[in-house]
Each structure stands twice: as structure tokens, then as C-alpha cells.
PDB file of C-alpha atoms in Angstrom:
ATOM      1  CA  ASP A   1    -114.851 -95.761 -26.191  1.00  0.00           C
ATOM      2  CA  THR A   2    -115.769 -92.614 -24.251  1.00  0.00           C
ATOM      3  CA  GLU A   3    -119.216 -92.246 -25.705  1.00  0.00           C
ATOM      4  CA  VAL A   4    -122.589 -91.875 -24.077  1.00  0.00           C
ATOM      5  CA  THR A   5    -125.442 -92.325 -26.507  1.00  0.00           C
ATOM      6  CA  GLN A   6    -129.005 -91.097 -26.145  1.00  0.00           C
ATOM      7  CA  THR A   7    -132.120 -91.856 -28.130  1.00  0.00           C
ATOM      8  CA  PRO A   8    -134.170 -90.303 -29.512  1.00  0.00           C
ATOM      9  CA  LYS A   9    -132.507 -87.002 -30.423  1.00  0.00           C
ATOM     10  CA  HIS A  10    -135.832 -85.238 -30.611  1.00  0.00           C
ATOM     11  CA  LEU A  11    -139.204 -86.130 -29.118  1.00  0.00           C
ATOM     12  CA  VAL A  12    -142.554 -84.406 -29.383  1.00  0.00           C
ATOM     13  CA  MET A  13    -145.297 -85.769 -27.173  1.00  0.00           C
ATOM     14  CA  GLY A  14    -148.736 -84.825 -26.002  1.00  0.00           C
ATOM     15  CA  MET A  15    -149.631 -84.460 -22.363  1.00  0.00           C
ATOM     16  CA  THR A  16    -151.415 -87.801 -22.309  1.00  0.00           C
ATOM     17  CA  ASN A  17    -148.654 -89.786 -24.015  1.00  0.00           C
ATOM     18  CA  LYS A  18    -146.240 -92.253 -22.493  1.00  0.00           C
ATOM     19  CA  LYS A  19    -142.720 -92.251 -23.871  1.00  0.00           C
ATOM     20  CA  SER A  20    -139.231 -93.252 -22.780  1.00  0.00           C
ATOM     21  CA  LEU A  21    -135.772 -91.782 -23.173  1.00  0.00           C
ATOM     22  CA  LYS A  22    -132.838 -94.133 -23.431  1.00  0.00           C
ATOM     23  CA  CYS A  23    -129.192 -93.715 -22.483  1.00  0.00           C
ATOM     24  CA  GLU A  24    -126.347 -96.160 -22.982  1.00  0.00           C
ATOM     25  CA  GLN A  25    -122.654 -96.260 -22.137  1.00  0.00           C
ATOM     26  CA  HIS A  26    -120.018 -98.970 -22.472  1.00  0.00           C
ATOM     27  CA  MET A  27    -117.220 -97.407 -20.456  1.00  0.00           C
ATOM     28  CA  GLY A  28    -117.823 -99.583 -17.405  1.00  0.00           C
ATOM     29  CA  HIS A  29    -119.091 -96.601 -15.440  1.00  0.00           C
ATOM     30  CA  ARG A  30    -121.216 -97.502 -12.435  1.00  0.00           C
ATOM     31  CA  ALA A  31    -122.766 -94.065 -11.858  1.00  0.00           C
ATOM     32  CA  MET A  32    -125.334 -92.686 -14.280  1.00  0.00           C
ATOM     33  CA  TYR A  33    -127.256 -89.427 -14.198  1.00  0.00           C
ATOM     34  CA  TRP A  34    -130.265 -87.670 -15.667  1.00  0.00           C
ATOM     35  CA  TYR A  35    -130.208 -83.896 -16.021  1.00  0.00           C
ATOM     36  CA  LYS A  36    -132.805 -81.438 -17.279  1.00  0.00           C
ATOM     37  CA  GLN A  37    -131.572 -78.342 -19.064  1.00  0.00           C
ATOM     38  CA  LYS A  38    -133.631 -75.337 -20.044  1.00  0.00           C
ATOM     39  CA  ALA A  39    -132.387 -72.927 -22.719  1.00  0.00           C
ATOM     40  CA  LYS A  40    -129.421 -70.790 -21.627  1.00  0.00           C
ATOM     41  CA  LYS A  41    -129.399 -72.431 -18.188  1.00  0.00           C
ATOM     42  CA  PRO A  42    -127.055 -74.952 -16.580  1.00  0.00           C
ATOM     43  CA  PRO A  43    -128.077 -78.584 -16.280  1.00  0.00           C
ATOM     44  CA  GLU A  44    -130.234 -79.429 -13.267  1.00  0.00           C
ATOM     45  CA  LEU A  45    -129.680 -82.799 -11.662  1.00  0.00           C
ATOM     46  CA  MET A  46    -132.748 -85.048 -11.606  1.00  0.00           C
ATOM     47  CA  PHE A  47    -131.605 -88.566 -10.701  1.00  0.00           C
ATOM     48  CA  VAL A  48    -128.418 -90.468  -9.904  1.00  0.00           C
ATOM     49  CA  TYR A  49    -127.966 -94.213 -10.128  1.00  0.00           C
ATOM     50  CA  SER A  50    -125.035 -95.823  -8.396  1.00  0.00           C
ATOM     51  CA  TYR A  51    -124.430 -99.510  -9.053  1.00  0.00           C
ATOM     52  CA  GLU A  52    -127.881 -99.749 -10.619  1.00  0.00           C
ATOM     53  CA  LYS A  53    -129.573 -98.388  -7.514  1.00  0.00           C
ATOM     54  CA  LEU A  54    -131.242 -95.018  -7.273  1.00  0.00           C
ATOM     55  CA  SER A  55    -129.104 -92.926  -4.944  1.00  0.00           C
ATOM     56  CA  ILE A  56    -130.369 -89.398  -5.602  1.00  0.00           C
ATOM     57  CA  ASN A  57    -133.825 -88.164  -6.533  1.00  0.00           C
ATOM     58  CA  GLU A  58    -133.878 -84.380  -6.564  1.00  0.00           C
ATOM     59  CA  SER A  59    -137.568 -84.107  -5.711  1.00  0.00           C
ATOM     60  CA  VAL A  60    -138.555 -84.799  -9.288  1.00  0.00           C
ATOM     61  CA  PRO A  61    -142.311 -85.160  -9.987  1.00  0.00           C
ATOM     62  CA  SER A  62    -143.550 -88.723 -10.301  1.00  0.00           C
ATOM     63  CA  ARG A  63    -144.440 -88.185 -13.947  1.00  0.00           C
ATOM     64  CA  PHE A  64    -140.713 -88.820 -14.498  1.00  0.00           C
ATOM     65  CA  SER A  65    -139.758 -92.395 -13.675  1.00  0.00           C
ATOM     66  CA  PRO A  66    -136.132 -93.519 -14.004  1.00  0.00           C
ATOM     67  CA  GLU A  67    -135.003 -97.072 -14.523  1.00  0.00           C
ATOM     68  CA  CYS A  68    -131.576 -98.685 -14.636  1.00  0.00           C
ATOM     69  CA  PRO A  69    -131.993-102.194 -16.098  1.00  0.00           C
ATOM     70  CA  ASN A  70    -128.262-102.912 -16.063  1.00  0.00           C
ATOM     71  CA  SER A  71    -124.945-101.159 -15.630  1.00  0.00           C
ATOM     72  CA  SER A  72    -124.896 -99.890 -19.213  1.00  0.00           C
ATOM     73  CA  LEU A  73    -128.449 -98.683 -19.641  1.00  0.00           C
ATOM     74  CA  LEU A  74    -130.488 -95.884 -18.149  1.00  0.00           C
ATOM     75  CA  ASN A  75    -134.073 -95.101 -19.072  1.00  0.00           C
ATOM     76  CA  LEU A  76    -136.353 -92.223 -18.234  1.00  0.00           C
ATOM     77  CA  HIS A  77    -140.039 -93.032 -18.546  1.00  0.00           C
ATOM     78  CA  LEU A  78    -142.331 -90.096 -19.191  1.00  0.00           C
ATOM     79  CA  HIS A  79    -146.054 -89.949 -18.526  1.00  0.00           C
ATOM     80  CA  ALA A  80    -148.592 -87.134 -18.325  1.00  0.00           C
ATOM     81  CA  LEU A  81    -146.002 -84.435 -18.815  1.00  0.00           C
ATOM     82  CA  GLN A  82    -146.705 -80.724 -18.754  1.00  0.00           C
ATOM     83  CA  PRO A  83    -145.606 -78.127 -21.334  1.00  0.00           C
ATOM     84  CA  GLU A  84    -143.107 -76.740 -18.800  1.00  0.00           C
ATOM     85  CA  ASP A  85    -141.316 -80.080 -18.926  1.00  0.00           C
ATOM     86  CA  SER A  86    -140.133 -79.209 -22.423  1.00  0.00           C
ATOM     87  CA  ALA A  87    -136.334 -79.096 -22.221  1.00  0.00           C
ATOM     88  CA  LEU A  88    -133.112 -80.806 -23.194  1.00  0.00           C
ATOM     89  CA  TYR A  89    -132.633 -84.006 -21.208  1.00  0.00           C
ATOM     90  CA  LEU A  90    -129.033 -84.994 -20.719  1.00  0.00           C
ATOM     91  CA  CYS A  91    -127.658 -88.309 -19.582  1.00  0.00           C
ATOM     92  CA  ALA A  92    -124.191 -88.638 -18.087  1.00  0.00           C
ATOM     93  CA  SER A  93    -122.014 -91.329 -16.592  1.00  0.00           C
ATOM     94  CA  SER A  94    -118.917 -91.469 -14.442  1.00  0.00           C
ATOM     95  CA  GLN A  95    -116.736 -93.900 -12.590  1.00  0.00           C
ATOM     96  CA  GLN A  96    -117.793 -94.701  -9.069  1.00  0.00           C
ATOM     97  CA  LEU A  97    -115.769 -96.133  -6.245  1.00  0.00           C
ATOM     98  CA  PRO A  98    -117.725 -98.860  -4.417  1.00  0.00           C
ATOM     99  CA  GLY A  99    -118.897 -98.341  -0.884  1.00  0.00           C
ATOM    100  CA  THR A 100    -118.186 -94.638  -0.811  1.00  0.00           C
ATOM    101  CA  GLY A 101    -120.150 -91.421  -1.093  1.00  0.00           C
ATOM    102  CA  GLY A 102    -118.681 -90.790  -4.487  1.00  0.00           C
ATOM    103  CA  ILE A 103    -115.100 -90.090  -3.550  1.00  0.00           C
ATOM    104  CA  GLY A 104    -112.957 -89.531  -6.602  1.00  0.00           C
ATOM    105  CA  SER A 105    -112.237 -86.847  -9.120  1.00  0.00           C
ATOM    106  CA  TYR A 106    -114.119 -88.669 -11.806  1.00  0.00           C
ATOM    107  CA  GLU A 107    -115.574 -86.353 -14.343  1.00  0.00           C
ATOM    108  CA  GLN A 108    -118.937 -86.963 -15.908  1.00  0.00           C
ATOM    109  CA  TYR A 109    -119.265 -87.854 -19.575  1.00  0.00           C
ATOM    110  CA  PHE A 110    -122.380 -86.486 -21.199  1.00  0.00           C
ATOM    111  CA  GLY A 111    -124.539 -87.733 -24.018  1.00  0.00           C
ATOM    112  CA  PRO A 112    -125.810 -85.439 -26.786  1.00  0.00           C
ATOM    113  CA  GLY A 113    -129.211 -85.081 -25.145  1.00  0.00           C
ATOM    114  CA  THR A 114    -132.837 -85.530 -26.136  1.00  0.00           C
ATOM    115  CA  ARG A 115    -134.744 -82.388 -27.061  1.00  0.00           C
ATOM    116  CA  LEU A 116    -138.232 -82.921 -25.604  1.00  0.00           C
ATOM    117  CA  THR A 117    -141.228 -80.850 -26.574  1.00  0.00           C
ATOM    118  CA  VAL A 118    -144.525 -81.365 -24.743  1.00  0.00           C
ATOM    119  CA  THR A 119    -147.572 -80.084 -26.577  1.00  0.00           C
TER     120      THR A 119
ATOM    121  CA  ALA B   1    -124.330 -76.240   0.217  1.00  0.00           C
ATOM    122  CA  GLN B   2    -121.734 -75.418  -2.364  1.00  0.00           C
ATOM    123  CA  THR B   3    -122.473 -72.687  -4.866  1.00  0.00           C
ATOM    124  CA  VAL B   4    -120.730 -71.818  -8.111  1.00  0.00           C
ATOM    125  CA  THR B   5    -120.834 -68.310  -9.562  1.00  0.00           C
ATOM    126  CA  GLN B   6    -119.980 -67.222 -13.080  1.00  0.00           C
ATOM    127  CA  SER B   7    -120.309 -63.473 -13.168  1.00  0.00           C
ATOM    128  CA  GLN B   8    -119.927 -63.035 -16.934  1.00  0.00           C
ATOM    129  CA  PRO B   9    -123.091 -64.059 -18.803  1.00  0.00           C
ATOM    130  CA  GLU B  10    -121.422 -63.252 -22.134  1.00  0.00           C
ATOM    131  CA  MET B  11    -117.879 -62.758 -23.354  1.00  0.00           C
ATOM    132  CA  SER B  12    -116.438 -61.993 -26.744  1.00  0.00           C
ATOM    133  CA  VAL B  13    -112.948 -62.531 -28.135  1.00  0.00           C
ATOM    134  CA  GLN B  14    -111.223 -61.931 -31.427  1.00  0.00           C
ATOM    135  CA  GLU B  15    -109.940 -64.995 -33.212  1.00  0.00           C
ATOM    136  CA  ALA B  16    -106.328 -65.805 -32.191  1.00  0.00           C
ATOM    137  CA  GLU B  17    -106.600 -63.649 -29.077  1.00  0.00           C
ATOM    138  CA  THR B  18    -106.739 -64.751 -25.439  1.00  0.00           C
ATOM    139  CA  VAL B  19    -109.795 -64.670 -23.207  1.00  0.00           C
ATOM    140  CA  THR B  20    -110.335 -65.459 -19.528  1.00  0.00           C
ATOM    141  CA  LEU B  21    -113.614 -66.731 -18.105  1.00  0.00           C
ATOM    142  CA  SER B  22    -114.115 -66.290 -14.388  1.00  0.00           C
ATOM    143  CA  CYS B  23    -115.600 -68.648 -11.830  1.00  0.00           C
ATOM    144  CA  THR B  24    -115.850 -68.439  -8.073  1.00  0.00           C
ATOM    145  CA  TYR B  25    -117.284 -70.954  -5.668  1.00  0.00           C
ATOM    146  CA  ASP B  26    -118.258 -71.240  -2.061  1.00  0.00           C
ATOM    147  CA  THR B  27    -117.433 -74.299  -0.003  1.00  0.00           C
ATOM    148  CA  SER B  28    -116.317 -75.343   3.461  1.00  0.00           C
ATOM    149  CA  GLU B  29    -114.668 -78.505   2.165  1.00  0.00           C
ATOM    150  CA  SER B  30    -110.904 -78.791   1.834  1.00  0.00           C
ATOM    151  CA  ASP B  31    -110.901 -81.445  -0.864  1.00  0.00           C
ATOM    152  CA  TYR B  32    -112.961 -81.088  -3.988  1.00  0.00           C
ATOM    153  CA  TYR B  33    -112.790 -81.112  -7.756  1.00  0.00           C
ATOM    154  CA  LEU B  34    -113.401 -78.363 -10.261  1.00  0.00           C
ATOM    155  CA  PHE B  35    -114.240 -78.671 -13.929  1.00  0.00           C
ATOM    156  CA  TRP B  36    -114.849 -76.535 -16.973  1.00  0.00           C
ATOM    157  CA  TYR B  37    -117.338 -77.922 -19.462  1.00  0.00           C
ATOM    158  CA  LYS B  38    -118.033 -76.583 -22.933  1.00  0.00           C
ATOM    159  CA  GLN B  39    -121.453 -76.851 -24.584  1.00  0.00           C
ATOM    160  CA  PRO B  40    -121.461 -75.818 -28.249  1.00  0.00           C
ATOM    161  CA  PRO B  41    -124.671 -75.335 -30.229  1.00  0.00           C
ATOM    162  CA  SER B  42    -124.590 -79.064 -30.943  1.00  0.00           C
ATOM    163  CA  ARG B  43    -125.653 -79.376 -27.271  1.00  0.00           C
ATOM    164  CA  GLN B  44    -123.191 -81.987 -26.069  1.00  0.00           C
ATOM    165  CA  MET B  45    -121.384 -81.114 -22.865  1.00  0.00           C
ATOM    166  CA  ILE B  46    -117.665 -81.664 -23.344  1.00  0.00           C
ATOM    167  CA  LEU B  47    -115.108 -81.690 -20.548  1.00  0.00           C
ATOM    168  CA  VAL B  48    -112.462 -79.046 -21.182  1.00  0.00           C
ATOM    169  CA  ILE B  49    -110.277 -79.277 -18.108  1.00  0.00           C
ATOM    170  CA  ARG B  50    -110.319 -80.415 -14.494  1.00  0.00           C
ATOM    171  CA  GLN B  51    -108.485 -79.437 -11.326  1.00  0.00           C
ATOM    172  CA  GLU B  52    -108.081 -81.320  -8.058  1.00  0.00           C
ATOM    173  CA  ALA B  53    -108.094 -78.957  -5.080  1.00  0.00           C
ATOM    174  CA  TYR B  54    -105.149 -80.703  -3.413  1.00  0.00           C
ATOM    175  CA  LYS B  55    -102.927 -79.961  -6.408  1.00  0.00           C
ATOM    176  CA  GLN B  56    -101.207 -76.603  -6.337  1.00  0.00           C
ATOM    177  CA  GLN B  57    -100.183 -76.759  -9.964  1.00  0.00           C
ATOM    178  CA  ASN B  58    -102.666 -75.252 -12.389  1.00  0.00           C
ATOM    179  CA  ALA B  59    -104.097 -77.681 -14.927  1.00  0.00           C
ATOM    180  CA  THR B  60    -103.346 -77.200 -18.616  1.00  0.00           C
ATOM    181  CA  GLU B  61    -104.802 -78.839 -21.715  1.00  0.00           C
ATOM    182  CA  ASN B  62    -103.287 -77.507 -24.921  1.00  0.00           C
ATOM    183  CA  ARG B  63    -104.717 -73.983 -25.406  1.00  0.00           C
ATOM    184  CA  PHE B  64    -106.791 -74.193 -22.229  1.00  0.00           C
ATOM    185  CA  SER B  65    -105.389 -73.448 -18.792  1.00  0.00           C
ATOM    186  CA  VAL B  66    -106.773 -72.549 -15.415  1.00  0.00           C
ATOM    187  CA  ASN B  67    -105.795 -70.131 -12.692  1.00  0.00           C
ATOM    188  CA  PHE B  68    -106.771 -71.912  -9.497  1.00  0.00           C
ATOM    189  CA  GLN B  69    -106.641 -69.743  -6.397  1.00  0.00           C
ATOM    190  CA  LYS B  70    -107.787 -71.970  -3.545  1.00  0.00           C
ATOM    191  CA  ALA B  71    -107.718 -69.332  -0.822  1.00  0.00           C
ATOM    192  CA  ALA B  72    -109.748 -66.952  -2.957  1.00  0.00           C
ATOM    193  CA  LYS B  73    -112.007 -69.804  -4.140  1.00  0.00           C
ATOM    194  CA  SER B  74    -111.449 -68.762  -7.707  1.00  0.00           C
ATOM    195  CA  PHE B  75    -111.106 -70.988 -10.780  1.00  0.00           C
ATOM    196  CA  SER B  76    -110.749 -69.056 -14.029  1.00  0.00           C
ATOM    197  CA  LEU B  77    -110.320 -70.537 -17.492  1.00  0.00           C
ATOM    198  CA  LYS B  78    -107.896 -69.027 -19.984  1.00  0.00           C
ATOM    199  CA  ILE B  79    -108.292 -69.809 -23.660  1.00  0.00           C
ATOM    200  CA  SER B  80    -105.254 -68.905 -25.744  1.00  0.00           C
ATOM    201  CA  ASP B  81    -105.178 -68.487 -29.519  1.00  0.00           C
ATOM    202  CA  SER B  82    -108.982 -68.536 -29.650  1.00  0.00           C
ATOM    203  CA  GLN B  83    -110.541 -70.393 -32.544  1.00  0.00           C
ATOM    204  CA  LEU B  84    -113.978 -70.147 -34.106  1.00  0.00           C
ATOM    205  CA  GLY B  85    -114.722 -73.623 -32.777  1.00  0.00           C
ATOM    206  CA  ASP B  86    -114.287 -72.370 -29.225  1.00  0.00           C
ATOM    207  CA  ALA B  87    -117.587 -70.501 -29.472  1.00  0.00           C
ATOM    208  CA  ALA B  88    -119.889 -72.161 -26.959  1.00  0.00           C
ATOM    209  CA  MET B  89    -121.469 -71.959 -23.544  1.00  0.00           C
ATOM    210  CA  TYR B  90    -118.885 -72.626 -20.843  1.00  0.00           C
ATOM    211  CA  PHE B  91    -119.931 -74.022 -17.471  1.00  0.00           C
ATOM    212  CA  CYS B  92    -117.798 -74.119 -14.373  1.00  0.00           C
ATOM    213  CA  ALA B  93    -118.611 -77.055 -12.092  1.00  0.00           C
ATOM    214  CA  TYR B  94    -117.776 -78.128  -8.551  1.00  0.00           C
ATOM    215  CA  ARG B  95    -117.811 -81.686  -7.354  1.00  0.00           C
ATOM    216  CA  SER B  96    -117.631 -82.725  -3.734  1.00  0.00           C
ATOM    217  CA  PRO B  97    -115.883 -86.003  -2.949  1.00  0.00           C
ATOM    218  CA  TYR B  98    -118.273 -86.552  -0.044  1.00  0.00           C
ATOM    219  CA  ASN B  99    -121.689 -85.821  -1.489  1.00  0.00           C
ATOM    220  CA  ASN B 100    -122.696 -88.796  -3.530  1.00  0.00           C
ATOM    221  CA  ASN B 101    -122.045 -87.864  -7.140  1.00  0.00           C
ATOM    222  CA  ASP B 102    -123.425 -84.359  -6.716  1.00  0.00           C
ATOM    223  CA  MET B 103    -121.963 -81.844  -9.133  1.00  0.00           C
ATOM    224  CA  ARG B 104    -122.854 -78.145  -9.011  1.00  0.00           C
ATOM    225  CA  PHE B 105    -122.805 -76.006 -12.133  1.00  0.00           C
ATOM    226  CA  GLY B 106    -122.435 -72.273 -12.514  1.00  0.00           C
ATOM    227  CA  ALA B 107    -124.917 -70.319 -14.626  1.00  0.00           C
ATOM    228  CA  GLY B 108    -122.604 -70.385 -17.639  1.00  0.00           C
ATOM    229  CA  THR B 109    -120.773 -67.900 -19.833  1.00  0.00           C
ATOM    230  CA  ARG B 110    -121.569 -67.634 -23.523  1.00  0.00           C
ATOM    231  CA  LEU B 111    -118.376 -67.101 -25.491  1.00  0.00           C
ATOM    232  CA  THR B 112    -118.478 -65.558 -28.953  1.00  0.00           C
ATOM    233  CA  VAL B 113    -115.399 -65.710 -31.187  1.00  0.00           C
ATOM    234  CA  LYS B 114    -115.156 -63.007 -33.837  1.00  0.00           C
ATOM    235  CA  PRO B 115    -113.294 -63.739 -37.092  1.00  0.00           C
TER     236      PRO B 115
END
């Protein structure tokens, strides 16, 4: 099973709403990622979890709050978003060697994304 | 910091023909990993091919092959016998083995396949 799943596929929320994006993988990967992608642009890294611990936060505003409850699940909690946060949010996972800075050629497997619209 | 450059925002190819997408990168590292990802209109990023920098042999996956020139820091993707399903956005990506899970993407090339 080389699948990363994401729910929901589409989400429309107001600026005062609280919502969550969910990502799941059952490949035994210990590194999981959140990316933000604007139209016709490459994905921009937001967060990286390695062995369920946050290892990279690319200076993302606090209105985005990641959570990794276990090795298979990754959530992104959203609160008080702005219209400019509208984008495709991609989750990815990859193998991770323990105790290293990420050494390995392991490619990232991506989910289908959540299309977020903030009104 | 490593940078990845794709100088062709758009490319077009006739069905059954061959097309080459270019990618260059800048790095001071000797070991690294390069990838080509495809993102069709369905949005999902799909790995097309990968290349380890320590391998001199160019990677090949069916109709997809790369021309990896380490000294020139060039990593082009050749698609042979193009099919309508190859139409997508193609991203070149660089991954450092030393920078915790950081992967750098190029700006992308939109490939159109004409019937």
C-alpha cells in the first residue's frame, strides 16, 4: 500500500471558523510533511514531523497548528485564516532513518491534497 | 541553500514524439538526490523518476529517462513516445541527505501533449 490519504478533498471556511485537515498513511513511514501549494506554483514546505516530533517549522503563522497523534496520522488545525491562505494543502510521507538528519534517498509520497478556500 | 531552476514554464509535444524538460540546480554538496514529480490536473504529485548523485548511470523508468550531468549540475527529463496522459505539471526536486527532510522544488514546467 503506497497510498497517502487526505480528508476532506475540498473545504470552504470563513475567517472565524476552526477546521482541521487530516492525513493518513500506512506505509510505516516515520517522516510526514505539510505543504502549501498555490496555483501554478511548486509546493512550499510548511512543517515536517520526524518520529512524531516536529522537526521543521518553516516560519508558518500560528493560525496553522500541526499535530501528529501517532506515526500514521498527521493533522493540520486551522483557525482564523485569511483569504490569502486559500490554496491546495498537500500531505506527504517518506521513510526516515533514525538518529540522522534525514540521510537516505527516500522519495516523498504525496496525498491528493485538500483544496481550501477561505471566504 | 540549494536552488532548483526549471527554465521552461511551458512545453508542448506531439503525441508519440519525444520531449526533454530541463532542470538545473545549485549545490555545494557532493551527495544528494534528484527527483522528477508529475502533477496532473487531478492534483496528486506522482514520482516519475529519481537519481542518486553518486550513481553515474542515468535512471530510466519505461518511457522516462534522465540525463544527469553532475559537473554541469543538470538533470533533464526525457519523455519518449509521449502520450496524452503525460500532460501535466512537471517539477524537478532536489533533496539533501544532510538537511533534515528538506526537499527543494523547481518552479515547474507545464507539458501539453497534442493529439
